[in-house]
Amino acid sequence: MENIEIKPVTVQDAEFLFRLMNDPSVMKALNEVPTEKRDWEEAVSSWNEDADEEGYIVFSSGQPVGWFAVNGLLADGHTAFLKMAALMPAHQGKHTGPYVIKWILEHLKNQGITSVQLFTGQDNPAAQKCYAKCGFTIAEALKEQMSDGTMASRYRMICHL
């Protein structure tokens, strides 16, 4: 995809993560609560020391537009989790999400991961469609308490690599 770059998260990305994850539409879609910039500085430092996870900042024409992250990289069952897929609202629906997810799946496959799971809201058909384009299928419907305290109807989806 033209003008898209995917780079590992660094401490310098904390300001962008703070802005992204405090965007009202992103918080609503992910059932998240407001955070502070220092929360992201601490989180990025922690992730960079954890071999079980990787995070990626997505750039479009040199500007950060999204954050994707996986964990479970050291799991015995070779199943990783896409724990975050978030794009700034202006960059949603422009094929960036599927492009990045397919890149991540190929990257994980090259590391010996054999399947990837994720959770998404049952009320988010756009995300479900994006994940289905990338090879994910619904494995389970469940209810889960979210960080904002609400109970959400979610799907666990899986992609075999």
Coordinates of C-alpha atoms in Angstrom, one line a residue, residues 55-110:
G55 CA 3.6 -3.2 19.1
Y56 CA 3.5 -1.4 15.8
I57 CA 2.8 2.2 14.9
V58 CA 1.3 2.7 11.4
F59 CA 2.4 5.8 9.5
S60 CA 0.7 7.2 6.4
S61 CA 2.8 9.7 4.5
G62 CA 5.1 10.0 7.5
Q63 CA 2.3 10.7 10.1
P64 CA 1.3 8.2 12.8
V65 CA -2.3 7.0 12.1
G66 CA -2.6 3.7 14.0
W67 CA -1.4 1.3 16.6
F68 CA -1.5 -2.5 16.4
A69 CA -0.2 -4.9 19.0
V70 CA 0.2 -8.6 19.6
N71 CA 1.0 -10.7 22.6
G72 CA 1.3 -14.4 23.4
L73 CA 4.5 -14.7 21.2
L74 CA 6.1 -17.1 23.6
A75 CA 3.0 -19.3 24.1
D76 CA 3.6 -23.1 23.9
G77 CA 0.6 -23.5 21.6
H78 CA 2.0 -21.1 19.0
T79 CA -1.2 -19.0 19.2
A80 CA -0.7 -15.2 19.5
F81 CA -3.3 -12.6 20.2
L82 CA -4.0 -9.4 18.3
K83 CA -4.6 -7.4 21.4
M84 CA -5.0 -4.0 19.7
A85 CA -6.0 -2.7 16.3
A86 CA -6.8 1.0 16.3
L87 CA -6.7 3.6 13.6
M88 CA -7.4 7.3 13.8
P89 CA -11.0 7.8 12.6
A90 CA -9.9 9.7 9.5
H91 CA -8.0 6.6 8.4
Q92 CA -10.6 4.0 9.0
G93 CA -12.4 2.4 6.0
K94 CA -9.5 3.1 3.7
H95 CA -8.0 -0.5 3.5
T96 CA -5.2 0.4 5.9
G97 CA -6.5 -2.0 8.6
P98 CA -6.5 -5.1 6.4
Y99 CA -3.1 -4.2 4.9
V100 CA -1.5 -3.9 8.4
I101 CA -3.2 -7.0 9.8
K102 CA -2.1 -9.1 6.8
W103 CA 1.5 -7.8 7.3
I104 CA 1.3 -8.7 11.0
L105 CA 0.0 -12.2 10.2
E106 CA 2.8 -12.9 7.7
H107 CA 5.3 -11.5 10.2
L108 CA 3.9 -13.8 13.0
K109 CA 3.9 -16.8 10.6
N110 CA 7.6 -16.3 9.9

